[in-house]
Coordinates of C-alpha atoms in Angstrom, one line a residue:
Chain X
X220 CA 77.0 179.8 112.1
X221 CA 78.0 182.9 114.2
X222 CA 76.1 186.1 113.9
X223 CA 78.8 187.7 111.7
X224 CA 78.6 184.9 109.2
X225 CA 74.8 185.1 109.2
X226 CA 75.1 188.6 107.7
X227 CA 78.2 188.1 105.5
X228 CA 76.9 184.9 103.8
X229 CA 73.8 186.5 102.1
X230 CA 75.9 189.4 101.1
X231 CA 78.4 187.1 99.5
X232 CA 75.7 185.1 97.7
X233 CA 74.2 188.3 96.4
X234 CA 77.5 189.3 94.8
X235 CA 78.0 185.8 93.5
X236 CA 74.6 185.8 91.9
X237 CA 75.6 188.7 89.7
X238 CA 77.3 187.9 86.4
X239 CA 80.4 189.9 86.8
X240 CA 82.4 189.3 90.0
X241 CA 84.6 186.3 90.1
X242 CA 85.4 184.2 93.2
X243 CA 88.7 186.0 93.8
X244 CA 87.0 189.4 93.5
X245 CA 84.5 188.4 96.1
X246 CA 87.2 187.0 98.4
X247 CA 89.1 190.3 98.2
X248 CA 86.0 192.4 98.9
X249 CA 85.1 190.0 101.8
X250 CA 88.5 190.4 103.3
X251 CA 88.1 194.2 103.1
X252 CA 84.6 194.0 104.7
X253 CA 85.9 191.9 107.6
X254 CA 88.9 194.2 108.2
X255 CA 86.6 197.3 108.2
X256 CA 84.3 195.6 110.7
X257 CA 87.2 194.8 112.9
X258 CA 88.3 198.4 112.9
X259 CA 84.8 199.6 113.6
X260 CA 84.8 197.5 116.8
X261 CA 86.5 200.4 118.7
X262 CA 83.2 202.2 118.4
X263 CA 80.2 201.4 120.5
X264 CA 78.5 199.5 117.7
X265 CA 76.9 196.1 117.7
X266 CA 78.2 193.5 115.3
X267 CA 75.2 194.0 113.0
X268 CA 75.8 197.8 113.0
X269 CA 79.5 197.3 112.2
X270 CA 78.5 195.1 109.3
X271 CA 76.0 197.6 107.9
X272 CA 78.5 200.4 108.1
X273 CA 81.2 198.3 106.4
X274 CA 78.9 197.2 103.7
X275 CA 77.7 200.7 103.1
X276 CA 81.3 201.9 102.7
X277 CA 82.1 199.2 100.2
X278 CA 79.2 200.3 98.1
X279 CA 76.0 198.6 97.1
X280 CA 75.9 195.5 94.9
X281 CA 74.7 197.2 91.8
X282 CA 77.4 199.8 91.9
X283 CA 80.1 197.2 92.5
X284 CA 78.8 195.2 89.6
X285 CA 78.9 198.2 87.3
X286 CA 82.4 199.1 88.2
X287 CA 83.7 195.6 88.0
X288 CA 82.1 195.1 84.6
X289 CA 84.2 197.8 83.2
X290 CA 87.4 195.9 83.8
X291 CA 86.1 192.4 83.5
X292 CA 83.3 192.4 80.9
X293 CA 82.9 188.6 80.6
X294 CA 84.3 187.6 84.0
X295 CA 81.7 185.2 85.1
X296 CA 81.2 183.6 81.7
X297 CA 84.9 183.1 81.4
X298 CA 85.1 181.4 84.8
X299 CA 82.2 179.1 83.8
X300 CA 83.9 178.2 80.5
X301 CA 87.2 177.4 82.2
X302 CA 85.4 175.2 84.7
X303 CA 83.5 173.7 81.8
X304 CA 86.8 172.7 80.1
X305 CA 87.8 171.1 83.4
X306 CA 84.5 169.1 83.2
X307 CA 85.4 167.9 79.7
X308 CA 88.8 166.8 80.8
X309 CA 87.3 165.0 83.8
X310 CA 84.8 163.3 81.5
X311 CA 87.6 162.0 79.3
X312 CA 89.6 160.9 82.4
X313 CA 86.6 159.0 83.6
X314 CA 86.0 157.4 80.2
X315 CA 89.6 156.3 79.9
X316 CA 89.5 154.9 83.5
X317 CA 86.4 152.9 82.8
X318 CA 87.9 151.6 79.6
X319 CA 91.1 150.5 81.2
X320 CA 89.2 149.0 84.2
X321 CA 87.1 146.9 81.9
X322 CA 90.1 145.6 79.9
X323 CA 92.0 144.8 83.2
X324 CA 89.0 143.0 84.6
X325 CA 88.8 140.7 81.6
X326 CA 92.6 140.0 81.8
X327 CA 92.2 139.3 85.5
X328 CA 89.4 136.8 84.8
X329 CA 91.4 135.1 82.0
X330 CA 94.6 135.0 84.1
X331 CA 92.6 133.6 87.0
X332 CA 92.1 130.5 84.9
X333 CA 88.3 130.9 84.9
X334 CA 88.1 129.8 81.3
X335 CA 84.8 128.1 82.0
X336 CA 83.3 131.6 82.2
X337 CA 84.7 132.6 78.8
X338 CA 81.3 133.3 77.3
X339 CA 80.6 135.9 80.0
X340 CA 83.9 137.8 79.5
X341 CA 82.4 140.0 76.8
X342 CA 79.5 141.0 79.0
X343 CA 81.8 141.4 82.0
X344 CA 83.8 144.0 80.1
X345 CA 80.7 146.0 79.3
X346 CA 79.4 145.8 82.9
X347 CA 82.7 146.9 84.4
X348 CA 82.9 149.8 82.1
X349 CA 79.4 151.0 82.9
X350 CA 80.0 150.5 86.6
X351 CA 83.2 152.5 86.6
X352 CA 81.5 155.3 84.6
X353 CA 78.4 155.4 86.8
X354 CA 80.6 155.2 90.0
X355 CA 82.7 158.1 88.9
X356 CA 79.7 160.2 88.0
X357 CA 78.2 159.5 91.4
X358 CA 81.5 160.4 93.1
X359 CA 81.6 163.6 91.1
X360 CA 78.0 164.4 92.1
X361 CA 78.7 163.7 95.8
X362 CA 81.7 165.9 95.7
X363 CA 79.8 168.7 94.0
X364 CA 77.1 168.5 96.6
X365 CA 79.7 168.6 99.4
X366 CA 81.2 171.7 97.8
X367 CA 78.0 173.5 97.4
X368 CA 77.0 172.7 101.0
X369 CA 80.2 174.2 102.3
X370 CA 79.5 177.5 100.7
X371 CA 76.4 178.4 98.8
X372 CA 78.1 181.0 96.7
X373 CA 81.7 180.3 96.0
X374 CA 81.5 177.0 94.4
X375 CA 78.4 177.4 92.3
X376 CA 80.4 177.8 89.1
X377 CA 82.9 175.3 90.1
X378 CA 80.3 172.6 90.3
X379 CA 77.6 173.5 87.9
X380 CA 79.7 174.3 84.9
X381 CA 81.8 171.1 84.8
X382 CA 78.8 169.0 85.6
X383 CA 76.9 170.6 82.7
X384 CA 79.8 170.2 80.3
X385 CA 80.3 166.6 81.2
X386 CA 76.6 165.9 81.0
X387 CA 76.3 167.5 77.5
X388 CA 79.2 165.3 76.4
X389 CA 77.8 162.2 77.9
X390 CA 74.3 162.7 76.5
X391 CA 75.7 163.6 73.1
X392 CA 78.0 160.6 73.1
X393 CA 75.1 158.3 74.1
X394 CA 72.9 159.8 71.4
X395 CA 75.5 159.3 68.7
X396 CA 76.2 155.7 69.8
X397 CA 72.4 155.1 69.7
X398 CA 72.2 156.5 66.2
X399 CA 75.1 154.2 65.1
X400 CA 73.5 151.1 66.6
X401 CA 70.2 152.0 65.0
X402 CA 71.9 152.6 61.7
X403 CA 73.6 149.1 61.9
X404 CA 70.3 147.5 62.7
X405 CA 68.6 149.1 59.8
X406 CA 71.3 147.8 57.4
X407 CA 70.8 144.3 58.8
X408 CA 67.2 144.6 57.9
X409 CA 68.0 145.5 54.4
X410 CA 67.2 149.2 54.7
X411 CA 69.6 151.4 52.8
X412 CA 70.9 154.4 54.7
X413 CA 73.3 157.2 54.2
X414 CA 76.8 155.7 54.4
X415 CA 77.9 158.7 56.5
X416 CA 75.7 157.5 59.3
X417 CA 77.7 154.3 59.4
X418 CA 80.9 156.2 60.2
X419 CA 82.3 154.5 63.2
X420 CA 83.7 157.5 65.1
X421 CA 80.7 159.8 64.9
X422 CA 80.6 160.2 68.6
X423 CA 84.3 160.9 68.7
X424 CA 83.8 163.6 66.2
X425 CA 81.1 165.1 68.4
X426 CA 83.4 165.0 71.5
X427 CA 86.3 166.7 69.7
X428 CA 84.0 169.3 68.2
X429 CA 82.4 170.1 71.6
X430 CA 85.8 170.4 73.2
X431 CA 87.3 172.6 70.5
X432 CA 84.2 174.8 70.6
X433 CA 84.5 175.2 74.4
X434 CA 88.2 175.9 74.4
X435 CA 87.8 178.2 71.4
X436 CA 85.1 180.4 73.0
X437 CA 87.2 180.6 76.1
X438 CA 90.2 181.9 74.2
X439 CA 88.1 184.4 72.2
X440 CA 86.4 185.7 75.3
X441 CA 89.7 186.0 77.1
X442 CA 91.4 188.0 74.3
X443 CA 88.4 190.2 73.8
X444 CA 88.1 191.2 77.4
X445 CA 91.8 191.8 77.6
X446 CA 91.7 194.1 74.6
X447 CA 88.7 196.0 76.1
X448 CA 90.5 196.6 79.4
X449 CA 93.7 197.6 77.8
X450 CA 92.0 200.3 75.7
X451 CA 90.8 202.0 78.9
X452 CA 92.6 205.1 80.1
Chain R
X154 CA 84.3 220.3 101.5
X155 CA 83.9 217.1 99.7
X156 CA 85.7 216.4 96.4
X157 CA 83.6 215.8 93.3
X158 CA 83.2 212.2 92.1
X159 CA 84.8 213.0 88.7
X160 CA 87.9 214.4 90.4
X161 CA 88.2 211.4 92.7
X162 CA 87.9 209.0 89.7
X163 CA 90.5 211.0 87.7
X164 CA 93.0 211.0 90.5
X165 CA 92.6 207.4 91.5
X166 CA 95.2 206.0 89.3
X167 CA 97.8 208.5 90.3
X168 CA 97.0 208.1 94.0
X169 CA 97.3 204.3 93.9
X170 CA 100.5 204.3 91.9
X171 CA 102.0 206.9 94.3
X172 CA 101.0 205.0 97.4
X173 CA 102.4 201.8 96.0
X174 CA 105.6 203.6 95.3
X175 CA 106.0 204.0 99.1
X176 CA 105.8 200.2 99.4
X177 CA 103.6 197.2 98.8
X178 CA 100.1 197.5 100.1
X179 CA 96.6 196.0 100.0
X180 CA 93.2 197.4 99.3
X181 CA 92.1 198.4 102.8
X182 CA 95.4 199.9 103.7
X183 CA 95.5 202.0 100.5
X184 CA 92.1 203.5 101.2
X185 CA 93.1 204.2 104.8
X186 CA 96.2 206.0 103.5
X187 CA 94.1 208.2 101.1
X188 CA 91.8 209.1 104.0
X189 CA 94.7 210.0 106.2
X190 CA 96.5 212.1 103.6
X191 CA 93.4 214.0 102.6
X192 CA 92.3 214.5 106.2
X193 CA 89.3 212.4 105.5
X194 CA 88.0 214.8 102.9
X195 CA 88.7 212.5 100.0
X196 CA 86.1 209.8 100.5
X197 CA 86.1 206.9 98.1
X198 CA 83.4 204.3 98.0
X199 CA 85.7 201.5 99.1
X200 CA 84.6 199.0 96.6
X201 CA 85.5 201.2 93.7
X202 CA 89.2 200.9 94.5
X203 CA 89.4 197.2 93.4
X204 CA 88.3 197.6 89.8
X205 CA 91.0 200.3 89.4
X206 CA 93.6 198.0 91.0
X207 CA 92.6 195.1 88.8
X208 CA 92.8 197.4 85.7
X209 CA 96.2 198.6 86.6
X210 CA 97.3 195.0 87.1
X211 CA 96.0 194.0 83.7
X212 CA 97.7 197.0 82.2
X213 CA 101.0 195.7 83.7
X214 CA 101.6 198.7 86.0
X215 CA 101.3 196.7 89.2
X216 CA 101.5 193.1 90.3
X217 CA 99.9 191.2 93.1
X218 CA 100.7 188.4 95.5
X219 CA 98.7 186.7 98.2
X220 CA 99.8 187.1 101.9
X221 CA 98.2 186.8 105.3
X222 CA 97.6 189.3 108.1
X223 CA 98.8 188.8 111.6
X224 CA 95.4 187.4 112.5
X225 CA 95.6 185.0 109.5
X226 CA 93.2 186.7 107.2
X227 CA 94.0 186.3 103.5
X228 CA 95.1 189.5 101.8
X229 CA 96.0 190.4 98.3
X230 CA 99.1 192.7 98.2
X231 CA 99.9 194.9 95.3
X232 CA 103.3 196.1 94.3
X233 CA 104.5 198.6 91.7
X234 CA 106.2 197.3 88.6
X235 CA 108.7 198.9 86.3
X236 CA 106.0 200.0 83.9
X237 CA 104.1 201.4 86.8
X238 CA 107.0 203.6 87.8
X239 CA 107.1 205.0 84.3
X240 CA 103.3 205.6 84.3
X241 CA 103.6 207.3 87.6
X242 CA 106.2 209.7 86.3
X243 CA 103.9 210.6 83.4
X244 CA 100.9 211.0 85.8
X245 CA 103.0 213.3 88.0
X246 CA 104.0 215.5 85.0
X247 CA 100.3 215.8 83.9
X248 CA 99.1 216.7 87.4
X249 CA 101.9 219.2 87.9
X250 CA 101.0 220.8 84.6
X251 CA 97.4 221.2 85.7
X252 CA 98.5 222.4 89.1
X253 CA 100.8 225.0 87.7
X254 CA 98.2 226.2 85.2
X255 CA 95.8 226.8 88.0
X256 CA 98.4 228.4 90.2
X257 CA 99.3 230.9 87.5
X258 CA 95.7 231.8 86.8
X259 CA 94.9 232.3 90.5
X260 CA 98.1 234.2 91.3
X261 CA 97.5 236.7 88.6
X262 CA 94.1 237.6 90.0
X263 CA 94.1 241.4 90.5
X264 CA 94.4 242.4 94.1
X265 CA 91.2 244.1 95.2
X266 CA 92.3 245.7 98.4

């Protein structure tokens, strides 16, 4: 990392840690900062001095936050939500992929004429599904780590929000599946339970509700901040 | 003589729209132009320009597009839209009214010599 980057990086992280400035705002300010530093090079200043002057001219972080909040009241939250929606979509993509892979693997085994293994086919389908799901999650995690290493500030929302959204969906789904299995077991043992617990698609309902909630809050925030900005002089 | 903060804030919209009426431009260049035109006496805190630009963009007065500098640095250029031209005309009328009012007041000052 060159000296210039050594000063710019913490400044960028500082801005990104606030709740207001979005990635594109920070990029624009950074471009301005670098251009100012370049113009200051004609003066007998060291790189560090040029950086300090340029940063001072841009204004301190608190003042920038204050001004940006006026035009983008829920900027950061909105960005997180939109990334969260991406996470949900990704989650469904992974699930669908795992499902398709498991069915294909069974077909492959049956087509291969390995009928002798017929009793394992059911288990195979489950294993392939789990393997595909876990594999996709690991790949996602590795990619997130790669992104956050490349730049500590820019991709924070881009990795944390979708991971969180997907994790909530995954945990919720697992919990609902567990409840369903438990409910079935209890029926087997002659325990009477609320018939609603037996509803087969409980976890599907949870997924749909979570997605609608996420998308809904995004739209509400978007419209509200647009209205707030438009009412300014 | 430095210009008060309030006055700088009040004139920002009009200044930006007028500079963009001269041609598309980006943040750093807009600030440089204001400095040039005011002989360095109208000092903005550079970072305050961007929220104003973004507000004007959301209000539909200006648009933006990405471009690159000669050295390859990413820049966000702004251009005046039709609505912006209308807004600029209104701004000009208002400022001219203020200007004329002051002028009349100060011209009518009794001559003391």
